[in-house]
Short mmCIF file of C-alpha atoms in Angstrom, two decimals:
data_model
loop_
_atom_site.label_atom_id
_atom_site.label_comp_id
_atom_site.label_asym_id
_atom_site.label_seq_id
_atom_site.Cartn_x
_atom_site.Cartn_y
_atom_site.Cartn_z
CA MET A 1 -1.92 -19.91 -50.16
CA ASN A 2 1.61 -20.07 -48.80
CA GLU A 3 1.69 -19.02 -45.15
CA THR A 4 4.59 -16.55 -45.45
CA LEU A 5 2.94 -14.90 -48.44
CA THR A 6 -0.34 -14.57 -46.53
CA ILE A 7 1.47 -12.97 -43.59
CA LEU A 8 3.32 -10.64 -45.96
CA LEU A 9 0.17 -9.45 -47.76
CA GLU A 10 -1.84 -9.03 -44.57
CA SER A 11 1.09 -7.18 -42.96
CA ALA A 12 1.23 -4.73 -45.86
CA VAL A 13 -2.48 -3.90 -45.47
CA ILE A 14 -2.15 -3.59 -41.70
CA GLY A 15 0.97 -1.43 -42.05
CA ALA A 16 -0.73 0.97 -44.45
CA LEU A 17 -3.72 1.35 -42.08
CA ILE A 18 -1.73 1.94 -38.90
CA GLY A 19 0.81 4.19 -40.62
CA PHE A 20 -1.95 6.33 -42.11
CA GLY A 21 -3.83 6.72 -38.82
CA ALA A 22 -0.79 7.16 -36.58
CA GLY A 23 0.92 9.60 -38.96
CA ALA A 24 -2.07 11.90 -39.23
CA GLY A 25 -2.85 11.59 -35.51
CA VAL A 26 0.70 12.56 -34.56
CA ALA A 27 0.66 15.62 -36.83
CA ARG A 28 -2.68 16.66 -35.34
CA MET A 29 -1.15 16.51 -31.83
CA PHE A 30 0.83 19.65 -32.67
CA HIS A 31 -2.46 21.47 -33.23
CA ALA A 32 -4.03 20.36 -29.92
CA PRO A 33 -6.12 21.48 -28.16
CA LYS A 34 -7.67 23.17 -31.24
CA ALA A 35 -7.81 19.86 -33.11
CA GLN A 36 -8.16 16.47 -31.43
CA GLY A 37 -4.84 14.65 -31.83
CA MET A 38 -3.86 11.03 -31.39
CA GLY A 39 -0.54 9.71 -30.08
CA ALA A 40 0.88 10.23 -26.58
CA PHE A 41 2.57 12.92 -24.52
CA ARG A 42 5.82 11.01 -24.65
CA THR A 43 5.63 10.78 -28.44
CA LEU A 44 5.16 14.55 -28.57
CA GLY A 45 8.11 15.11 -26.26
CA GLU A 46 10.38 12.72 -28.11
CA LEU A 47 9.54 14.25 -31.48
CA ASN A 48 10.47 17.65 -30.04
CA ALA A 49 13.64 16.20 -28.49
CA CYS A 50 14.91 15.33 -31.98
CA GLU A 51 14.79 19.06 -32.73
CA ASN A 52 13.77 18.95 -36.35
CA ASP A 53 16.76 16.89 -37.46
CA PRO A 54 16.06 14.02 -39.90
CA ILE A 55 19.08 12.00 -38.75
CA ALA A 56 18.08 12.24 -35.11
CA HIS A 57 14.52 11.18 -35.97
CA PHE A 58 15.82 8.26 -37.99
CA SER A 59 18.28 6.99 -35.38
CA PHE A 60 15.70 7.29 -32.61
CA GLY A 61 13.28 5.14 -34.60
CA PHE A 62 16.14 2.84 -35.62
CA GLY A 63 17.00 1.93 -32.03
CA PHE A 64 13.41 1.01 -31.29
CA PHE A 65 13.20 -0.86 -34.58
CA PHE A 66 15.76 -3.37 -33.25
CA ASN A 67 13.87 -3.51 -29.99
CA ALA A 68 10.65 -4.34 -31.86
CA TRP A 69 12.46 -6.87 -34.01
CA ALA A 70 13.83 -8.62 -30.93
CA SER A 71 10.43 -8.66 -29.30
CA THR A 72 8.85 -10.09 -32.47
CA VAL A 73 11.38 -12.93 -32.53
CA GLY A 74 10.84 -13.70 -28.88
CA ALA A 75 7.09 -13.41 -28.49
CA GLY A 76 5.45 -12.41 -31.79
CA ALA A 77 4.67 -9.04 -30.18
CA LEU A 78 5.70 -6.03 -32.28
CA SER A 79 5.93 -3.91 -29.08
CA GLY A 80 3.96 -0.73 -28.49
CA ASP A 81 6.86 1.32 -29.87
CA VAL A 82 5.81 0.65 -33.48
CA ASP A 83 2.88 3.10 -33.35
CA HIS A 84 4.33 5.40 -30.71
CA ARG A 85 7.87 5.81 -31.92
CA ILE A 86 9.08 4.03 -35.06
CA VAL A 87 6.31 5.07 -37.46
CA PRO A 88 6.13 8.73 -36.28
CA HIS A 89 9.90 9.22 -36.20
CA TRP A 90 10.65 7.52 -39.50
CA ALA A 91 7.77 9.32 -41.20
CA ALA A 92 9.08 12.61 -39.76
CA SER A 93 12.61 11.77 -40.87
CA ILE A 94 11.56 11.00 -44.45
CA ALA A 95 9.25 14.01 -44.64
CA MET A 96 12.00 16.35 -43.39
CA PHE A 97 14.80 14.95 -45.50
CA LYS A 98 14.46 17.60 -48.17
CA ASN A 99 12.26 20.14 -46.45
CA ARG A 100 12.97 21.39 -42.92
CA ASN A 101 9.81 23.50 -42.73
CA LEU A 102 7.85 21.99 -39.82
CA ALA A 103 4.52 23.38 -41.01
CA GLU A 104 4.84 21.46 -44.24
CA THR A 105 6.27 18.26 -42.72
CA LEU A 106 5.85 17.13 -39.11
CA HIS A 107 2.87 19.40 -38.42
CA ASN A 108 1.07 18.59 -41.67
CA PRO A 109 -1.42 15.71 -41.19
CA ARG A 110 -1.67 14.95 -44.91
CA ARG A 111 2.07 14.64 -45.46
CA MET A 112 2.53 12.59 -42.27
CA ALA A 113 -0.42 10.28 -43.09
CA LEU A 114 0.87 9.42 -46.55
CA THR A 115 4.51 9.07 -45.48
CA GLY A 116 3.39 7.09 -42.43
CA ALA A 117 1.40 4.67 -44.59
CA ALA A 118 4.47 4.01 -46.76
CA VAL A 119 6.68 3.51 -43.69
CA GLY A 120 4.04 1.23 -42.16
CA ILE A 121 3.81 -1.06 -45.20
CA VAL A 122 7.57 -1.67 -45.27
CA LEU A 123 8.03 -1.78 -41.51
CA ILE A 124 5.22 -4.19 -40.58
CA SER A 125 5.99 -6.55 -43.50
CA LEU A 126 9.66 -6.57 -42.52
CA LEU A 127 8.99 -7.15 -38.81
CA ASN A 128 6.51 -9.98 -39.35
CA THR A 129 8.47 -11.90 -41.99
CA THR A 130 12.16 -11.40 -41.15
CA ALA A 131 12.21 -11.24 -37.37
CA ALA A 132 14.30 -14.42 -37.13
CA SER A 133 17.25 -12.97 -39.12
CA ILE A 134 18.19 -10.13 -36.74
CA PRO A 135 21.88 -10.02 -35.56
CA HIS A 136 21.97 -11.22 -31.99
CA SER A 137 24.41 -8.59 -30.69
CA LEU A 138 22.18 -5.72 -31.87
CA GLN A 139 19.16 -7.41 -30.39
CA SER A 140 20.76 -7.54 -26.94
CA VAL A 141 21.92 -3.91 -27.06
CA ALA A 142 18.44 -2.83 -28.05
CA SER A 143 16.76 -4.74 -25.27
CA GLN A 144 19.37 -4.01 -22.55
CA VAL A 145 19.98 -0.32 -23.30
CA LEU A 146 16.77 1.06 -24.79
CA GLY A 147 14.55 -1.15 -22.65
CA PRO A 148 15.70 0.23 -19.28
CA ALA A 149 16.00 3.80 -20.62
CA SER A 150 12.40 3.89 -21.83
CA ASP A 151 11.20 2.12 -18.67
CA TRP A 152 12.86 4.82 -16.54
CA LEU A 153 11.36 7.54 -18.71
CA LEU A 154 7.91 6.06 -18.20
CA ASN A 155 8.52 5.54 -14.49
CA PRO A 156 9.71 7.51 -12.51
CA VAL A 157 10.89 10.39 -14.78
CA MET A 158 7.59 11.23 -16.52
CA PRO A 159 5.48 11.04 -13.34
CA ILE A 160 7.89 13.48 -11.66
CA ILE A 161 7.81 15.93 -14.60
CA PHE A 162 4.01 15.90 -14.70
CA TRP A 163 3.83 16.11 -10.92
CA MET A 164 6.06 19.19 -10.82
CA ALA A 165 4.02 20.78 -13.63
CA ALA A 166 0.83 20.15 -11.63
CA VAL A 167 2.33 21.55 -8.42
CA ASP A 168 3.60 24.65 -10.23
CA ALA A 169 0.19 25.26 -11.81
CA GLY A 170 -1.44 26.28 -8.54
CA ARG A 171 -2.55 24.90 -5.18
CA ARG A 172 -5.79 23.31 -6.35
CA THR A 173 -4.23 21.63 -9.39
CA GLY A 174 -1.26 20.47 -7.31
CA GLY A 175 -3.57 19.03 -4.67
CA TRP A 176 -5.75 17.11 -7.13
CA GLY A 177 -2.68 15.98 -9.05
CA THR A 178 -0.99 14.70 -5.90
CA VAL A 179 -3.99 12.76 -4.62
CA LEU A 180 -5.01 11.25 -7.98
CA GLY A 181 -1.36 10.63 -8.93
CA GLY A 182 -0.66 8.66 -5.77
CA ILE A 183 -3.85 6.63 -6.08
CA ALA A 184 -3.22 6.03 -9.80
CA HIS A 185 0.19 4.59 -9.06
CA ILE A 186 -1.42 2.19 -6.60
CA VAL A 187 -4.34 1.28 -8.84
CA MET A 188 -2.90 1.45 -12.37
CA GLY A 189 0.83 1.01 -11.73
CA ASN A 190 1.71 4.42 -13.21
CA ALA A 191 1.01 7.84 -11.74
CA VAL A 192 0.87 9.80 -15.03
CA PRO A 193 -2.80 9.12 -15.92
CA GLY A 194 -3.84 10.16 -12.41
CA ILE A 195 -1.78 13.36 -12.44
CA VAL A 196 -3.15 14.26 -15.89
CA LEU A 197 -6.72 13.77 -14.64
CA GLY A 198 -5.82 15.77 -11.52
CA ILE A 199 -4.68 18.68 -13.71
CA VAL A 200 -7.88 18.40 -15.76
CA VAL A 201 -10.13 18.50 -12.68
CA GLY A 202 -8.09 21.13 -10.81
CA LYS A 203 -7.77 23.52 -13.76
CA GLY A 204 -11.42 23.01 -14.68
CA ILE A 205 -12.52 24.03 -11.17
CA ASP A 206 -10.04 26.95 -11.16
CA ASP A 207 -11.46 28.33 -14.39
CA MET A 208 -15.17 27.55 -14.12
CA GLY A 209 -15.94 26.68 -10.50
CA TRP A 210 -18.29 23.85 -9.57
CA ASN A 211 -20.74 23.63 -12.45
CA ARG A 212 -22.44 20.80 -14.34
CA ILE A 213 -19.36 20.04 -16.44
CA THR A 214 -16.80 19.89 -13.64
CA LYS A 215 -19.17 17.91 -11.42
CA SER A 216 -19.82 15.24 -14.03
CA LEU A 217 -16.10 15.21 -14.87
CA THR A 218 -15.18 14.57 -11.24
CA ALA A 219 -17.84 11.88 -10.97
CA ALA A 220 -16.45 10.15 -14.07
CA VAL A 221 -12.92 10.28 -12.65
CA VAL A 222 -14.07 8.80 -9.32
CA ALA A 223 -16.01 6.06 -11.16
CA LEU A 224 -12.92 5.32 -13.24
CA PHE A 225 -10.73 4.86 -10.17
CA VAL A 226 -13.30 2.70 -8.36
CA ALA A 227 -13.87 0.54 -11.45
CA SER A 228 -10.21 0.03 -12.23
CA SER A 229 -9.27 -0.75 -8.63
CA PHE A 230 -11.98 -3.43 -8.60
CA LEU A 231 -10.94 -4.80 -12.02
CA ARG A 232 -7.32 -5.09 -10.89
CA GLY A 233 -8.16 -6.59 -7.51
CA VAL A 234 -6.65 -3.72 -5.51
CA ASP A 235 -9.47 -3.80 -2.96
CA MET A 236 -8.46 -7.36 -1.94
CA ASP A 237 -4.76 -6.39 -1.78
CA LEU A 238 -5.64 -3.49 0.52
CA LEU A 239 -7.60 -5.69 2.93
CA GLU A 240 -4.88 -8.36 2.94
CA GLN A 241 -2.06 -5.90 3.54
CA MET A 242 -3.96 -4.27 6.39
CA LYS A 243 -4.24 -7.76 7.93
CA ILE A 244 -8.02 -7.74 7.60
CA GLY A 245 -9.47 -10.96 6.25
CA VAL A 246 -11.07 -10.80 2.80
CA PRO A 247 -14.78 -11.57 3.16
CA GLY A 248 -15.88 -14.69 1.30
CA TRP A 249 -18.47 -12.93 -0.85
CA LEU A 250 -15.91 -10.40 -2.11
CA HIS A 251 -13.45 -13.15 -2.97
CA GLN A 252 -16.17 -15.06 -4.81
CA LEU A 253 -17.23 -11.92 -6.69
CA HIS A 254 -13.65 -11.46 -7.92
CA GLU A 255 -13.31 -15.14 -8.77
CA SER A 256 -16.52 -15.20 -10.78
CA THR A 257 -15.61 -12.07 -12.77
CA GLY A 258 -12.03 -13.20 -13.34
CA THR A 259 -10.56 -10.14 -11.60
CA ALA A 260 -8.69 -11.79 -8.74
CA GLY A 261 -5.51 -9.89 -9.60
CA GLN A 262 -2.47 -10.97 -11.57
CA MET B 1 9.15 24.60 -25.87
CA THR B 2 7.65 25.86 -29.10
CA THR B 3 9.00 25.51 -32.60
CA THR B 4 10.29 29.09 -32.61
CA ASP B 5 12.46 28.30 -29.57
CA ILE B 6 14.49 25.85 -31.60
CA GLY B 7 14.94 28.27 -34.46
CA VAL B 8 12.29 26.91 -36.79
CA ASN B 9 9.66 29.11 -38.33
CA ASP B 10 6.17 27.67 -38.65
CA ASP B 11 5.23 30.16 -41.38
CA THR B 12 4.72 28.73 -44.84
CA GLY B 13 5.82 31.65 -46.96
CA GLN B 14 4.23 34.14 -49.31
CA GLY B 15 1.10 33.68 -51.38
CA ALA B 16 -1.34 35.91 -53.25
CA ASP B 17 -2.96 37.23 -50.07
CA GLY B 18 0.25 37.68 -48.11
CA ARG B 19 0.74 34.04 -47.30
CA ARG B 20 -0.09 30.82 -49.01
CA PRO B 21 -2.62 28.71 -47.09
CA ARG B 22 -1.23 25.72 -45.27
CA PRO B 23 -1.95 22.43 -47.03
CA TRP B 24 -4.69 21.39 -44.62
CA GLU B 25 -6.30 24.72 -43.82
CA GLY B 26 -10.07 24.64 -44.14
CA GLY B 27 -9.85 21.09 -45.44
CA PHE B 28 -10.31 17.55 -44.30
CA TRP B 29 -7.08 16.89 -42.43
CA LEU B 30 -7.54 19.05 -39.36
CA SER B 31 -11.35 18.96 -39.33
CA GLU B 32 -13.27 17.51 -36.43
CA TRP B 33 -14.93 14.74 -38.42
CA ALA B 34 -11.64 13.48 -39.81
CA PHE B 35 -10.75 12.27 -36.32
CA PRO B 36 -13.11 9.24 -36.11
CA LEU B 37 -11.95 8.16 -39.59
CA LEU B 38 -8.29 8.31 -38.54
CA VAL B 39 -9.05 6.36 -35.34
CA ALA B 40 -10.93 3.81 -37.46
CA SER B 41 -7.91 3.36 -39.73
CA LEU B 42 -5.52 2.80 -36.84
CA ALA B 43 -7.93 0.60 -34.86
CA SER B 44 -8.66 -1.52 -37.91
CA GLY B 45 -4.93 -2.15 -38.42
CA ILE B 46 -4.36 -2.94 -34.74
CA PHE B 47 -7.33 -5.34 -34.55
CA ALA B 48 -6.12 -7.07 -37.72
CA GLY B 49 -2.68 -7.33 -36.08
CA THR B 50 -4.29 -9.26 -33.24
CA HIS B 51 -5.94 -11.51 -35.85
CA LEU B 52 -2.47 -12.15 -37.30
CA TYR B 53 -1.24 -13.11 -33.84
CA TYR B 54 -4.26 -15.33 -33.20
CA THR B 55 -3.73 -17.29 -36.43
CA TYR B 56 0.05 -17.04 -37.09
CA GLN B 57 1.56 -16.14 -33.65
CA THR B 58 3.12 -12.88 -34.82
CA GLY B 59 2.08 -9.29 -35.35
CA VAL B 60 0.17 -8.07 -32.29
CA PHE B 61 0.84 -4.39 -31.47
CA ASN B 62 1.75 -4.45 -27.81
CA GLU B 63 4.43 -5.12 -25.21
CA VAL B 64 5.37 -8.71 -24.45
CA ALA B 65 3.99 -8.46 -20.89
CA VAL B 66 0.53 -7.39 -22.07
CA VAL B 67 0.43 -9.92 -24.90
CA ALA B 68 1.19 -12.59 -22.29
CA LEU B 69 -2.23 -11.89 -20.73
CA LEU B 70 -3.96 -12.62 -24.05
CA LYS B 71 -1.74 -15.63 -24.67
CA ALA B 72 -2.68 -17.04 -21.27
CA GLY B 73 -6.32 -16.81 -22.32
CA MET B 74 -5.66 -18.46 -25.68
CA GLU B 75 -3.98 -21.36 -23.87
CA ASN B 76 -6.27 -21.99 -20.92
CA GLY B 77 -9.44 -20.14 -21.87
CA SER B 78 -9.58 -17.62 -19.01
CA TYR B 79 -9.68 -14.22 -20.66
CA GLY B 80 -10.73 -12.27 -17.55
CA ALA B 81 -7.34 -10.67 -16.86
CA ALA B 82 -6.77 -9.53 -20.45
CA ALA B 83 -10.34 -8.25 -20.82
CA ALA B 84 -10.30 -6.32 -17.54
CA PHE B 85 -6.86 -4.86 -18.18
CA GLY B 86 -7.72 -3.75 -21.71
CA ALA B 87 -11.16 -2.41 -20.89
CA GLY B 88 -9.82 -0.42 -17.94
CA PHE B 89 -7.25 1.31 -20.12
CA LEU B 90 -9.76 1.96 -22.90
CA PHE B 91 -12.23 3.56 -20.49
CA ALA B 92 -9.56 5.76 -18.88
CA ARG B 93 -8.17 6.96 -22.19
CA ILE B 94 -11.58 7.80 -23.68
CA ILE B 95 -12.34 10.04 -20.70
CA GLU B 96 -8.88 11.60 -20.77
CA ALA B 97 -8.58 12.16 -24.55
CA PRO B 98 -11.04 15.04 -25.12
CA MET B 99 -9.73 16.89 -22.05
CA VAL B 100 -6.06 16.86 -22.98
CA GLY B 101 -6.51 16.97 -26.77
CA ILE B 102 -4.55 13.75 -27.33
CA LEU B 103 -5.98 10.24 -27.55
CA ASP B 104 -3.31 7.92 -26.13
CA ILE B 105 -3.02 5.18 -28.75
CA GLY B 106 -1.03 2.89 -26.46
CA GLY B 107 -3.73 2.62 -23.81
CA SER B 108 -6.85 3.09 -25.90
CA LEU B 109 -6.13 1.31 -29.20
CA GLN B 110 -3.15 -1.00 -28.67
CA THR B 111 -4.28 -2.27 -25.28
CA GLY B 112 -8.05 -1.62 -25.44
CA VAL B 113 -8.82 -2.59 -29.05
CA GLY B 114 -5.84 -4.91 -29.56
CA ILE B 115 -6.06 -6.91 -26.31
CA GLY B 116 -9.18 -6.03 -24.28
CA ILE B 117 -11.88 -6.28 -26.94
CA PRO B 118 -10.49 -9.47 -28.59
CA ALA B 119 -10.31 -11.02 -25.10
CA MET B 120 -13.95 -10.11 -24.47
CA LEU B 121 -15.00 -11.52 -27.85
CA LEU B 122 -13.08 -14.75 -27.25
CA ALA B 123 -14.44 -15.07 -23.71
CA ALA B 124 -17.94 -14.82 -25.20
CA GLY B 125 -17.06 -17.54 -27.72
CA VAL B 126 -16.95 -15.21 -30.76
CA THR B 127 -13.89 -16.27 -32.76
CA ALA B 128 -14.82 -15.34 -36.34
CA PRO B 129 -13.42 -11.75 -36.40
CA LEU B 130 -10.09 -13.08 -35.12
CA GLU B 131 -9.93 -16.00 -37.54
CA HIS B 132 -10.69 -14.17 -40.78
CA PHE B 133 -8.65 -11.20 -41.99
CA TRP B 134 -11.46 -9.64 -44.04
CA LEU B 135 -13.74 -9.74 -41.03
CA ALA B 136 -11.06 -8.37 -38.68
CA LEU B 137 -10.59 -5.17 -40.72
CA PRO B 138 -14.22 -3.93 -40.61
CA THR B 139 -14.61 -5.05 -36.98
CA GLY B 140 -11.64 -2.91 -35.96
CA ALA B 141 -12.83 -0.02 -38.11
CA VAL B 142 -16.30 0.00 -36.53
CA ILE B 143 -14.79 -0.10 -33.03
CA GLY B 144 -12.45 2.75 -33.98
CA LEU B 145 -15.29 4.86 -35.40
CA ALA B 146 -17.23 4.38 -32.17
CA ILE B 147 -14.25 5.42 -30.04
CA GLY B 148 -13.52 8.47 -32.19
CA TRP B 149 -17.18 9.51 -32.15
CA LEU B 150 -17.36 9.09 -28.36
CA VAL B 151 -14.27 11.26 -27.88
CA LEU B 152 -15.82 13.99 -30.05
CA VAL B 153 -19.12 13.83 -28.15
CA ILE B 154 -17.35 14.28 -24.80
CA ARG B 155 -15.23 17.02 -26.34
CA ARG B 156 -18.32 18.92 -27.49
CA ALA B 157 -19.94 18.58 -24.08
CA THR B 158 -16.90 19.92 -22.23
CA LEU B 159 -14.14 21.72 -24.09
CA ASN B 160 -16.24 23.11 -26.95
CA SER B 161 -19.50 23.69 -25.09
CA PRO B 162 -20.64 27.32 -25.15
CA ASP B 163 -20.40 27.81 -21.37
CA ALA B 164 -16.97 26.23 -21.05
CA GLY B 165 -14.39 28.78 -20.02
CA SER B 166 -11.51 26.40 -19.57
CA THR B 167 -9.00 24.36 -21.54
CA PHE B 168 -8.69 22.02 -18.53
CA GLY B 169 -4.97 22.62 -18.14
CA ALA B 170 -4.05 21.41 -21.62
CA ASP B 171 -1.23 23.98 -21.68
CA VAL B 172 0.21 22.60 -18.42
CA MET B 173 0.19 19.05 -19.80
CA MET B 174 1.60 20.08 -23.18
CA GLY B 175 4.48 21.76 -21.38
CA ALA B 176 5.21 18.66 -19.33
CA GLY B 177 4.87 16.39 -22.37
CA ASN B 178 7.24 18.56 -24.36
CA SER B 179 9.93 18.59 -21.68
CA ALA B 180 9.73 14.83 -20.99
CA GLY B 181 11.63 13.92 -24.16
CA ARG B 182 14.68 15.92 -23.08
CA TYR B 183 15.40 13.33 -20.40
CA LEU B 184 15.71 10.45 -22.83
CA GLY B 185 19.28 11.10 -24.03
CA PRO B 186 20.81 11.07 -20.54
CA LEU B 187 18.69 8.02 -19.64
CA VAL B 188 20.03 6.11 -22.66
CA ILE B 189 23.63 6.89 -21.60
CA LEU B 190 22.89 5.75 -18.04
CA ALA B 191 21.32 2.50 -19.27
CA ALA B 192 24.23 1.89 -21.66
CA ALA B 193 26.79 2.50 -18.92
CA THR B 194 24.92 0.01 -16.73
CA ALA B 195 24.81 -2.63 -19.50
CA SER B 196 28.57 -2.90 -20.17
CA VAL B 197 31.77 -0.80 -20.27
CA PRO B 198 32.31 -0.71 -24.08
CA VAL B 199 28.63 0.01 -24.75
CA GLY B 200 28.68 2.79 -22.16
CA LEU B 201 31.80 4.33 -23.70
CA GLY B 202 30.31 4.06 -27.20
CA SER B 203 27.10 5.70 -26.08
CA THR B 204 28.94 8.56 -24.34
CA LEU B 205 31.18 9.12 -27.35
CA GLY B 206 28.22 9.13 -29.74
CA ALA B 207 26.33 11.59 -27.55
CA ILE B 208 29.23 14.05 -27.27
CA LEU B 209 29.87 13.91 -31.02
CA PHE B 210 26.24 14.68 -31.75
CA TYR B 211 26.27 17.46 -29.16
CA TRP B 212 29.32 19.03 -30.80
CA TRP B 213 27.65 18.80 -34.19
CA LYS B 214 24.65 20.62 -32.66
CA LYS B 215 22.42 17.58 -33.11
CA PRO B 216 20.17 16.12 -30.36
CA LEU B 217 22.35 13.86 -28.23
CA THR B 218 19.67 11.16 -27.92
CA GLY B 219 20.35 9.93 -31.47
CA GLY B 220 24.11 9.87 -30.91
CA ALA B 221 23.76 7.98 -27.63
CA ILE B 222 21.66 5.25 -29.30
CA LEU B 223 23.85 4.90 -32.40
CA GLY B 224 27.05 4.89 -30.31
CA ALA B 225 25.70 2.17 -28.02
CA MET B 226 24.64 0.02 -30.97
CA ALA B 227 27.95 0.45 -32.82
CA ALA B 228 29.88 -0.56 -29.69
CA GLY B 229 27.52 -3.49 -29.09
CA LEU B 230 28.15 -4.81 -32.59
CA PHE B 231 31.90 -5.18 -31.89
CA PHE B 232 31.71 -5.96 -28.15
CA PRO B 233 28.48 -7.92 -27.60
CA ILE B 234 26.99 -7.62 -24.14
CA ALA B 235 27.67 -10.82 -22.20
CA LYS B 236 24.46 -12.35 -20.93
#
């Protein structure tokens, strides 16, 4: 079979699957914590920032569409924005075009899943087959304007917002959030996951005290930080930057597991 | 910010018993067991996207920087970095998801299932699920089902367990997540103004027009920047 046709058909199937899952997951986010949602905090915030306006939803997705197009031309990578931003916003825009009732559109998993699947089929097929035909001037605006703006949102704006929320939520939550946030930025390169886990642990202890659930939760969080600092080679960086030699066995352990840092 | 704050009513109107049930109430779409199926759908698509990249060099669902880790493995055979990076994210997100009520699809599925697990398979010499489309779909679906099931199990043991008297600060995080998006419009204008003078002016003009029309200024800032960039391309 012709290669372009194969890519087109496979892209349509993939697009339907990711649009269906992402659409329903995003709608379920608005019912969290009662229902388990799927998406991201920034997706939730950005959907709210468009304030229930189909044109705003469309143009927000449109900007990232050019970004994804440019990234597909350059590296064959659709960019993480496809699931996080383009599909949810375009599905929301289409769903709201005639009906502004949020309960029946953006907050309705069925409507969002079906609209999302349709958006996904068109979007993924288009990105994978036509990436080379994008106008160059739009490509550079997308990558030089939206790129930095979303990088700044991810770091440092979002960490600061979450940090302030943690600090305002009480002394224990603020303390856990600060410690885990700082360590997370060292270990994972972004403080948000650490602050979120800090809020989880701090609020859990506030509400329930030290019981079986909060103890195992804290143990899991500690294990997570230890494991990811080893996997990313942060332990070796620490020793090197404190001017302490890295012991040979540790270096060999990292070499043999392929975790010597990037 | 809730939906009533922005002047939108979440009520669906009148029905026989005072109000008509919402389309999903009591049904499949918001039920607990729908979640693993939805994760399976998304994970299956993302894993198949990685298959498309492995065979045709296009279609993986991730940022260029992360894909570069997988690409390095495909070229020189050392998948350690990609596997460790993806697995770390997947692990973190599975622990976090039941607590906060949201499974982060960027970390868990795009990076974990799309990069980490393929890297582990390739490092172990298993190439079949990445070479054949019809094998990639069920592989991704099974992985997704497992992730969704695991999230529900942790959720039952913590949030929904009978002796749990806490939502683990989900309200705090929802508040922060909701307010984060408000910063995007100003950030777009700042980035546009840094990129070039015409693009900055276009972005500012678009934002103020949208603000006057009582529309979110983020959309105006993006459209204004792109319109200006079409006529005055940014010099490299």
